[in-house]
């Protein structure tokens, strides 16, 4: 990791609510340059809302989000859009356009945001699809013709289209079999090491946390309970954390990470 601990995103006192339902209250979190930050928490604790408020899909009700040193809420729309172009987002269900083939899906942001000619954009799109581990003949397939794992890779290729500095992944391994999930985890690690982006990774997948994440942030009680290395997080006194990390699945994931040959997983 280059320039470790230098925050690229600083969230302070964040408030998010829907009507009278308060999701986040006084939430603080940093995302550091080049790190893979795992974000976990019980269902409905606001992991996706947090992601959405950082990438500009949900306007926060209070607090500040500084990205690359700029306070997002204070920026004029055009300037804000420019900052948001430095993000790549992979949504839970891929969010690909069903009427476009994969190369057209990935070329779209290049045409729309950079004004790249279609032929060049589609050539670059094929490169991004290869980077995401898809074979050349996948470029002309439509999303409906893909397996779940291929949809994730295609959505990743699109998230990588504009060479993001921060990649947001919302449950990237949900719905994948364990071997497909492990391969996807390794792909993210390899790409992060090669390209140097930071990753904000919402997940329920304990294996992903142990195999890929530099730090883990736990959301509970409307805020971040702890954000640190796994060894610190595991020792944090909290009933949800104890149950999550020290229950049977947590113990199995921890053992697999310390003895990768025992399972399919490989630790860096
Ligand atoms: N557009 C919305 N309108 C109203 N309430 C919403 C909206 N989006 C999210 N919420 C509520 O905000 C809370 C947090 O939702 P969020 O999707 O962020 O949870 P999560 O931690 O990602 O959950 P899960 O792990 O189940 O995906 C939930 O109570 C949800 O019902």
CSV table of C-alpha atoms and ligand atoms in Angstrom, one decimal:
chain,number,residue,atom,x,y,z
A,1,UNK,CA,0.0,0.0,0.0
A,2,UNK,CA,1.4,3.4,-1.0
A,3,UNK,CA,1.1,6.3,1.4
A,4,UNK,CA,-0.7,4.1,3.9
A,5,UNK,CA,-3.1,5.8,6.3
A,6,UNK,CA,-3.6,8.8,4.1
A,7,UNK,CA,-7.4,9.2,3.9
A,8,UNK,CA,-8.9,9.7,0.5
A,9,UNK,CA,-12.4,9.9,2.0
A,10,UNK,CA,-13.1,11.4,5.4
A,11,UNK,CA,-16.6,11.1,6.9
A,12,UNK,CA,-17.4,13.1,10.0
A,13,UNK,CA,-20.6,13.3,12.0
A,14,UNK,CA,-22.7,11.8,9.2
A,15,UNK,CA,-26.5,11.7,9.7
A,16,UNK,CA,-28.8,9.8,7.4
A,17,UNK,CA,-32.5,9.4,8.0
A,18,UNK,CA,-35.7,8.5,6.1
A,19,UNK,CA,-38.6,10.4,7.7
A,20,UNK,CA,-38.4,9.6,11.4
A,21,UNK,CA,-36.2,6.6,10.9
A,22,UNK,CA,-32.6,7.5,11.8
A,23,UNK,CA,-30.1,5.2,10.0
A,24,UNK,CA,-26.8,7.0,10.8
A,25,UNK,CA,-26.1,9.5,13.6
A,26,UNK,CA,-22.7,11.1,14.2
A,27,UNK,CA,-20.9,8.4,12.0
A,28,UNK,CA,-17.2,8.9,11.5
A,29,UNK,CA,-15.1,6.9,9.1
A,30,UNK,CA,-11.9,7.2,7.0
A,31,UNK,CA,-11.0,5.3,3.8
A,32,UNK,CA,-7.3,5.3,3.3
A,33,UNK,CA,-5.4,5.4,0.0
A,34,UNK,CA,-4.8,1.9,-1.5
A,35,UNK,CA,-6.6,0.0,1.3
A,36,UNK,CA,-9.3,-2.6,1.0
A,37,UNK,CA,-11.8,-1.6,3.7
A,38,UNK,CA,-14.5,-4.2,4.5
A,39,UNK,CA,-17.8,-2.8,5.9
A,40,UNK,CA,-19.9,-5.2,7.9
A,41,UNK,CA,-22.9,-5.0,10.2
A,42,UNK,CA,-26.3,-6.6,10.8
A,43,UNK,CA,-29.0,-6.5,8.2
A,44,UNK,CA,-30.5,-3.0,7.9
A,45,UNK,CA,-27.7,-1.2,9.9
A,46,UNK,CA,-27.1,1.1,6.9
A,47,UNK,CA,-24.1,-0.3,5.0
A,48,UNK,CA,-25.7,0.3,1.6
A,49,UNK,CA,-27.1,3.7,2.6
A,50,UNK,CA,-23.5,4.7,3.7
A,51,UNK,CA,-22.2,3.6,0.3
A,52,UNK,CA,-25.0,5.5,-1.5
A,53,UNK,CA,-24.4,8.7,0.5
A,54,UNK,CA,-20.6,8.6,-0.3
A,55,UNK,CA,-21.1,8.1,-4.1
A,56,UNK,CA,-23.8,10.8,-4.3
A,57,UNK,CA,-27.0,8.7,-4.6
A,58,UNK,CA,-28.4,9.8,-1.2
A,59,UNK,CA,-28.0,13.3,0.2
A,60,UNK,CA,-26.8,13.1,3.8
A,61,UNK,CA,-29.0,14.9,6.4
A,62,UNK,CA,-26.0,16.1,8.3
A,63,UNK,CA,-22.2,15.9,8.8
A,64,UNK,CA,-19.6,16.1,6.1
A,65,UNK,CA,-18.0,13.8,3.5
A,66,UNK,CA,-14.6,15.0,2.3
A,67,UNK,CA,-13.3,13.2,-0.8
A,68,UNK,CA,-9.7,13.9,-2.0
A,69,UNK,CA,-9.8,16.9,0.4
A,70,UNK,CA,-13.0,18.4,-1.0
A,71,UNK,CA,-16.3,18.7,1.0
A,72,UNK,CA,-18.8,17.0,-1.4
A,73,UNK,CA,-21.8,18.8,0.0
A,74,UNK,CA,-20.3,22.2,-0.6
A,75,UNK,CA,-19.3,21.6,-4.3
A,76,UNK,CA,-21.3,22.9,-7.2
A,77,UNK,CA,-23.0,20.1,-9.2
A,78,UNK,CA,-20.5,20.1,-12.1
A,79,UNK,CA,-17.4,20.0,-9.7
A,80,UNK,CA,-19.1,17.3,-7.7
A,81,UNK,CA,-19.8,15.2,-10.8
A,82,UNK,CA,-16.1,15.5,-11.6
A,83,UNK,CA,-15.1,14.1,-8.2
A,84,UNK,CA,-17.7,11.3,-8.5
A,85,UNK,CA,-16.1,10.3,-11.8
A,86,UNK,CA,-13.1,9.2,-9.8
A,87,UNK,CA,-15.3,6.5,-8.2
A,88,UNK,CA,-16.3,3.1,-9.6
A,89,UNK,CA,-19.3,1.4,-8.2
A,90,UNK,CA,-20.4,-2.3,-8.4
A,91,UNK,CA,-24.0,-2.5,-7.2
A,92,UNK,CA,-25.5,-5.6,-5.6
A,93,UNK,CA,-27.3,-6.9,-8.7
A,94,UNK,CA,-24.8,-5.6,-11.3
A,95,UNK,CA,-27.1,-2.9,-12.6
A,96,UNK,CA,-26.1,-3.6,-16.2
A,97,UNK,CA,-28.4,-2.4,-19.1
A,98,UNK,CA,-30.2,-5.5,-20.3
A,99,UNK,CA,-30.6,-4.3,-23.8
A,100,UNK,CA,-26.9,-3.7,-24.3
A,101,UNK,CA,-24.2,-6.3,-24.8
A,102,UNK,CA,-21.3,-6.3,-22.4
A,103,UNK,CA,-18.9,-4.3,-24.6
A,104,UNK,CA,-21.6,-1.7,-25.0
A,105,UNK,CA,-22.4,-1.7,-21.3
A,106,UNK,CA,-18.7,-1.0,-20.4
A,107,UNK,CA,-18.2,1.5,-23.3
A,108,UNK,CA,-21.2,3.6,-22.2
A,109,UNK,CA,-19.4,5.6,-19.4
A,110,UNK,CA,-16.4,6.2,-21.7
A,111,UNK,CA,-18.7,7.6,-24.4
A,112,UNK,CA,-21.0,9.6,-22.0
A,113,UNK,CA,-18.4,10.9,-19.5
A,114,UNK,CA,-15.2,11.2,-21.6
A,115,UNK,CA,-16.7,11.7,-25.0
A,116,UNK,CA,-14.6,8.9,-26.4
A,117,UNK,CA,-15.6,7.8,-30.0
A,118,UNK,CA,-17.6,4.6,-30.0
A,119,UNK,CA,-15.0,2.4,-31.7
A,120,UNK,CA,-12.2,3.4,-29.2
A,121,UNK,CA,-14.6,3.1,-26.3
A,122,UNK,CA,-15.6,-0.5,-27.3
A,123,UNK,CA,-11.9,-1.4,-27.8
A,124,UNK,CA,-11.1,-0.2,-24.3
A,125,UNK,CA,-14.3,-1.9,-23.0
A,126,UNK,CA,-12.9,-5.2,-24.3
A,127,UNK,CA,-9.7,-4.6,-22.4
A,128,UNK,CA,-11.7,-3.9,-19.2
A,129,UNK,CA,-13.7,-7.1,-19.7
A,130,UNK,CA,-10.4,-9.0,-20.0
A,131,UNK,CA,-9.1,-7.3,-16.9
A,132,UNK,CA,-12.2,-8.5,-15.0
A,133,UNK,CA,-11.4,-12.1,-16.1
A,134,UNK,CA,-13.9,-12.5,-18.9
A,135,UNK,CA,-13.1,-14.3,-22.2
A,136,UNK,CA,-13.1,-12.3,-25.5
A,137,UNK,CA,-16.3,-13.9,-26.7
A,138,UNK,CA,-18.2,-12.5,-23.7
A,139,UNK,CA,-18.0,-9.0,-25.2
A,140,UNK,CA,-21.0,-9.6,-27.5
A,141,UNK,CA,-23.2,-11.4,-24.9
A,142,UNK,CA,-26.2,-9.7,-23.3
A,143,UNK,CA,-26.5,-9.8,-19.5
A,144,UNK,CA,-29.4,-12.3,-19.7
A,145,UNK,CA,-27.0,-14.8,-21.2
A,146,UNK,CA,-24.5,-14.7,-18.3
A,147,UNK,CA,-24.0,-16.8,-15.2
A,148,UNK,CA,-24.1,-15.0,-11.8
A,149,UNK,CA,-20.3,-14.9,-11.6
A,150,UNK,CA,-20.0,-13.5,-15.1
A,151,UNK,CA,-22.5,-10.7,-14.3
A,152,UNK,CA,-20.3,-9.7,-11.3
A,153,UNK,CA,-17.2,-9.6,-13.6
A,154,UNK,CA,-19.0,-7.6,-16.2
A,155,UNK,CA,-20.3,-5.1,-13.6
A,156,UNK,CA,-16.7,-4.9,-12.3
A,157,UNK,CA,-15.4,-4.2,-15.8
A,158,UNK,CA,-17.9,-1.3,-16.0
A,159,UNK,CA,-17.0,0.0,-12.6
A,160,UNK,CA,-13.3,0.0,-13.8
A,161,UNK,CA,-14.2,1.8,-17.1
A,162,UNK,CA,-13.0,5.2,-16.0
A,163,UNK,CA,-9.9,4.0,-14.0
A,164,UNK,CA,-11.4,4.7,-10.6
A,165,UNK,CA,-9.3,5.8,-7.6
A,166,UNK,CA,-11.9,4.4,-5.2
A,167,UNK,CA,-13.9,1.2,-6.0
A,168,UNK,CA,-17.2,0.7,-4.2
A,169,UNK,CA,-18.4,-2.9,-4.0
A,170,UNK,CA,-21.8,-3.8,-2.6
A,171,UNK,CA,-21.9,-7.4,-1.6
A,172,UNK,CA,-19.8,-8.5,-4.6
A,173,UNK,CA,-19.7,-12.2,-3.6
A,174,UNK,CA,-23.4,-12.6,-2.7
A,175,UNK,CA,-25.0,-15.4,-4.7
A,176,UNK,CA,-21.7,-16.8,-5.9
A,177,UNK,CA,-20.6,-20.4,-5.0
A,178,UNK,CA,-17.6,-20.6,-2.6
A,179,UNK,CA,-15.1,-21.2,-5.4
A,180,UNK,CA,-16.5,-18.4,-7.5
A,181,UNK,CA,-16.5,-16.1,-4.5
A,182,UNK,CA,-12.9,-16.9,-3.7
A,183,UNK,CA,-11.8,-16.3,-7.3
A,184,UNK,CA,-13.6,-12.9,-7.2
A,185,UNK,CA,-11.9,-12.0,-3.9
A,186,UNK,CA,-8.5,-12.8,-5.5
A,187,UNK,CA,-9.3,-10.8,-8.6
A,188,UNK,CA,-10.1,-7.7,-6.4
A,189,UNK,CA,-6.8,-8.2,-4.5
A,190,UNK,CA,-4.8,-8.6,-7.7
A,191,UNK,CA,-6.4,-5.5,-9.3
A,192,UNK,CA,-5.9,-3.4,-6.2
A,193,UNK,CA,-2.2,-4.5,-6.1
A,194,UNK,CA,-1.7,-3.8,-9.8
A,195,UNK,CA,-3.8,-0.6,-10.1
A,196,UNK,CA,-3.5,0.9,-6.6
A,197,UNK,CA,-7.1,2.0,-6.1
A,198,UNK,CA,-8.8,2.0,-2.7
A,199,UNK,CA,-11.8,-0.3,-2.1
A,200,UNK,CA,-14.9,0.2,0.0
A,201,UNK,CA,-16.4,-3.3,0.3
A,202,UNK,CA,-19.8,-3.9,1.8
A,203,UNK,CA,-20.0,-7.6,2.6
A,204,UNK,CA,-21.6,-10.3,4.8
A,205,UNK,CA,-18.9,-12.8,3.6
A,206,UNK,CA,-16.5,-13.6,6.4
A,207,UNK,CA,-14.1,-15.4,4.0
A,208,UNK,CA,-13.8,-12.2,2.0
A,209,UNK,CA,-13.0,-10.2,5.2
A,210,UNK,CA,-10.2,-12.6,6.2
A,211,UNK,CA,-8.8,-13.1,2.7
A,212,UNK,CA,-8.9,-9.6,1.3
A,213,UNK,CA,-9.4,-6.8,3.8
A,214,UNK,CA,-6.7,-4.6,5.3
A,215,UNK,CA,-9.2,-3.1,7.7
A,216,UNK,CA,-12.7,-3.8,8.7
A,217,UNK,CA,-15.4,-1.3,9.8
A,218,UNK,CA,-18.4,-2.5,11.8
A,219,UNK,CA,-21.6,-0.6,11.7
A,220,UNK,CA,-24.0,-0.8,14.6
A,221,UNK,CA,-26.2,1.6,16.7
A,222,UNK,CA,-26.2,4.0,13.8
A,223,UNK,CA,-22.4,4.6,13.8
A,224,UNK,CA,-19.1,2.9,13.3
A,225,UNK,CA,-18.4,0.6,16.3
A,226,UNK,CA,-14.8,0.0,15.3
A,227,UNK,CA,-12.7,0.4,12.2
A,228,UNK,CA,-9.3,-1.4,12.4
A,229,UNK,CA,-7.4,-4.6,11.5
A,230,UNK,CA,-9.3,-7.8,12.0
A,231,UNK,CA,-7.3,-8.8,15.0
A,232,UNK,CA,-8.4,-5.6,16.8
A,233,UNK,CA,-12.0,-5.9,15.5
A,234,UNK,CA,-12.3,-9.5,16.7
A,235,UNK,CA,-11.3,-8.4,20.2
A,236,UNK,CA,-13.8,-5.5,20.4
A,237,UNK,CA,-16.3,-5.9,23.2
A,238,UNK,CA,-19.7,-5.9,21.5
A,239,UNK,CA,-22.4,-8.7,21.4
A,240,UNK,CA,-22.9,-8.5,17.6
A,241,UNK,CA,-19.2,-8.5,16.9
A,242,UNK,CA,-18.7,-11.5,19.3
A,243,UNK,CA,-21.4,-13.5,17.7
A,244,UNK,CA,-20.3,-12.7,14.1
A,245,UNK,CA,-16.6,-13.3,14.5
A,246,UNK,CA,-16.6,-16.0,17.2
A,247,UNK,CA,-19.6,-18.0,16.0
A,248,UNK,CA,-19.0,-21.2,13.9
A,249,UNK,CA,-18.7,-19.3,10.6
A,250,UNK,CA,-16.4,-16.7,12.0
A,251,UNK,CA,-14.1,-19.4,13.5
A,252,UNK,CA,-14.1,-21.4,10.2
A,253,UNK,CA,-13.2,-18.3,8.2
A,254,UNK,CA,-10.4,-17.4,10.6
A,255,UNK,CA,-9.0,-20.9,10.5
A,256,UNK,CA,-9.2,-21.0,6.7
A,257,UNK,CA,-7.3,-17.7,6.5
A,258,UNK,CA,-4.5,-19.0,8.8
A,259,UNK,CA,-4.4,-22.4,7.0
A,260,UNK,CA,-5.4,-21.6,3.4
A,261,UNK,CA,-4.6,-25.1,2.0
A,262,UNK,CA,-7.4,-26.5,4.2
A,263,UNK,CA,-10.0,-24.8,2.1
A,264,UNK,CA,-10.3,-23.2,-1.3
A,265,UNK,CA,-9.2,-19.8,-0.1
A,266,UNK,CA,-5.8,-18.4,-0.6
A,267,UNK,CA,-4.5,-15.6,1.7
A,268,UNK,CA,-2.2,-13.0,0.2
B,1,LIG,N1,-35.0,4.6,0.0
B,1,LIG,C1,-35.2,4.3,1.2
B,1,LIG,N2,-36.4,4.7,1.8
B,1,LIG,C2,-36.7,4.4,3.1
B,1,LIG,N3,-35.9,3.7,3.9
B,1,LIG,C3,-34.7,3.2,3.4
B,1,LIG,C4,-34.4,3.5,2.0
B,1,LIG,N4,-33.2,2.9,1.8
B,1,LIG,C5,-32.8,2.2,2.9
B,1,LIG,N5,-33.8,2.4,3.8
B,1,LIG,C6,-33.7,1.9,5.2
B,1,LIG,O1,-32.5,2.2,5.8
B,1,LIG,C7,-32.0,1.2,6.6
B,1,LIG,C8,-30.6,0.7,6.2
B,1,LIG,O2,-30.7,0.1,4.9
B,1,LIG,P1,-29.5,-0.5,4.1
B,1,LIG,O3,-29.9,-1.0,2.8
B,1,LIG,O4,-28.4,0.5,4.1
B,1,LIG,O5,-29.0,-1.7,5.1
B,1,LIG,P2,-27.9,-2.7,5.0
B,1,LIG,O6,-27.0,-2.6,6.2
B,1,LIG,O7,-27.2,-2.5,3.7
B,1,LIG,O8,-28.7,-4.1,5.0
B,1,LIG,P3,-28.4,-5.5,4.3
B,1,LIG,O9,-27.2,-6.1,5.0
B,1,LIG,O10,-29.7,-6.2,4.6
B,1,LIG,O11,-28.3,-5.2,2.8
B,1,LIG,C9,-33.0,0.0,6.5
B,1,LIG,O12,-33.9,0.1,7.6
B,1,LIG,C10,-33.8,0.4,5.2
B,1,LIG,O13,-35.1,-0.1,5.3
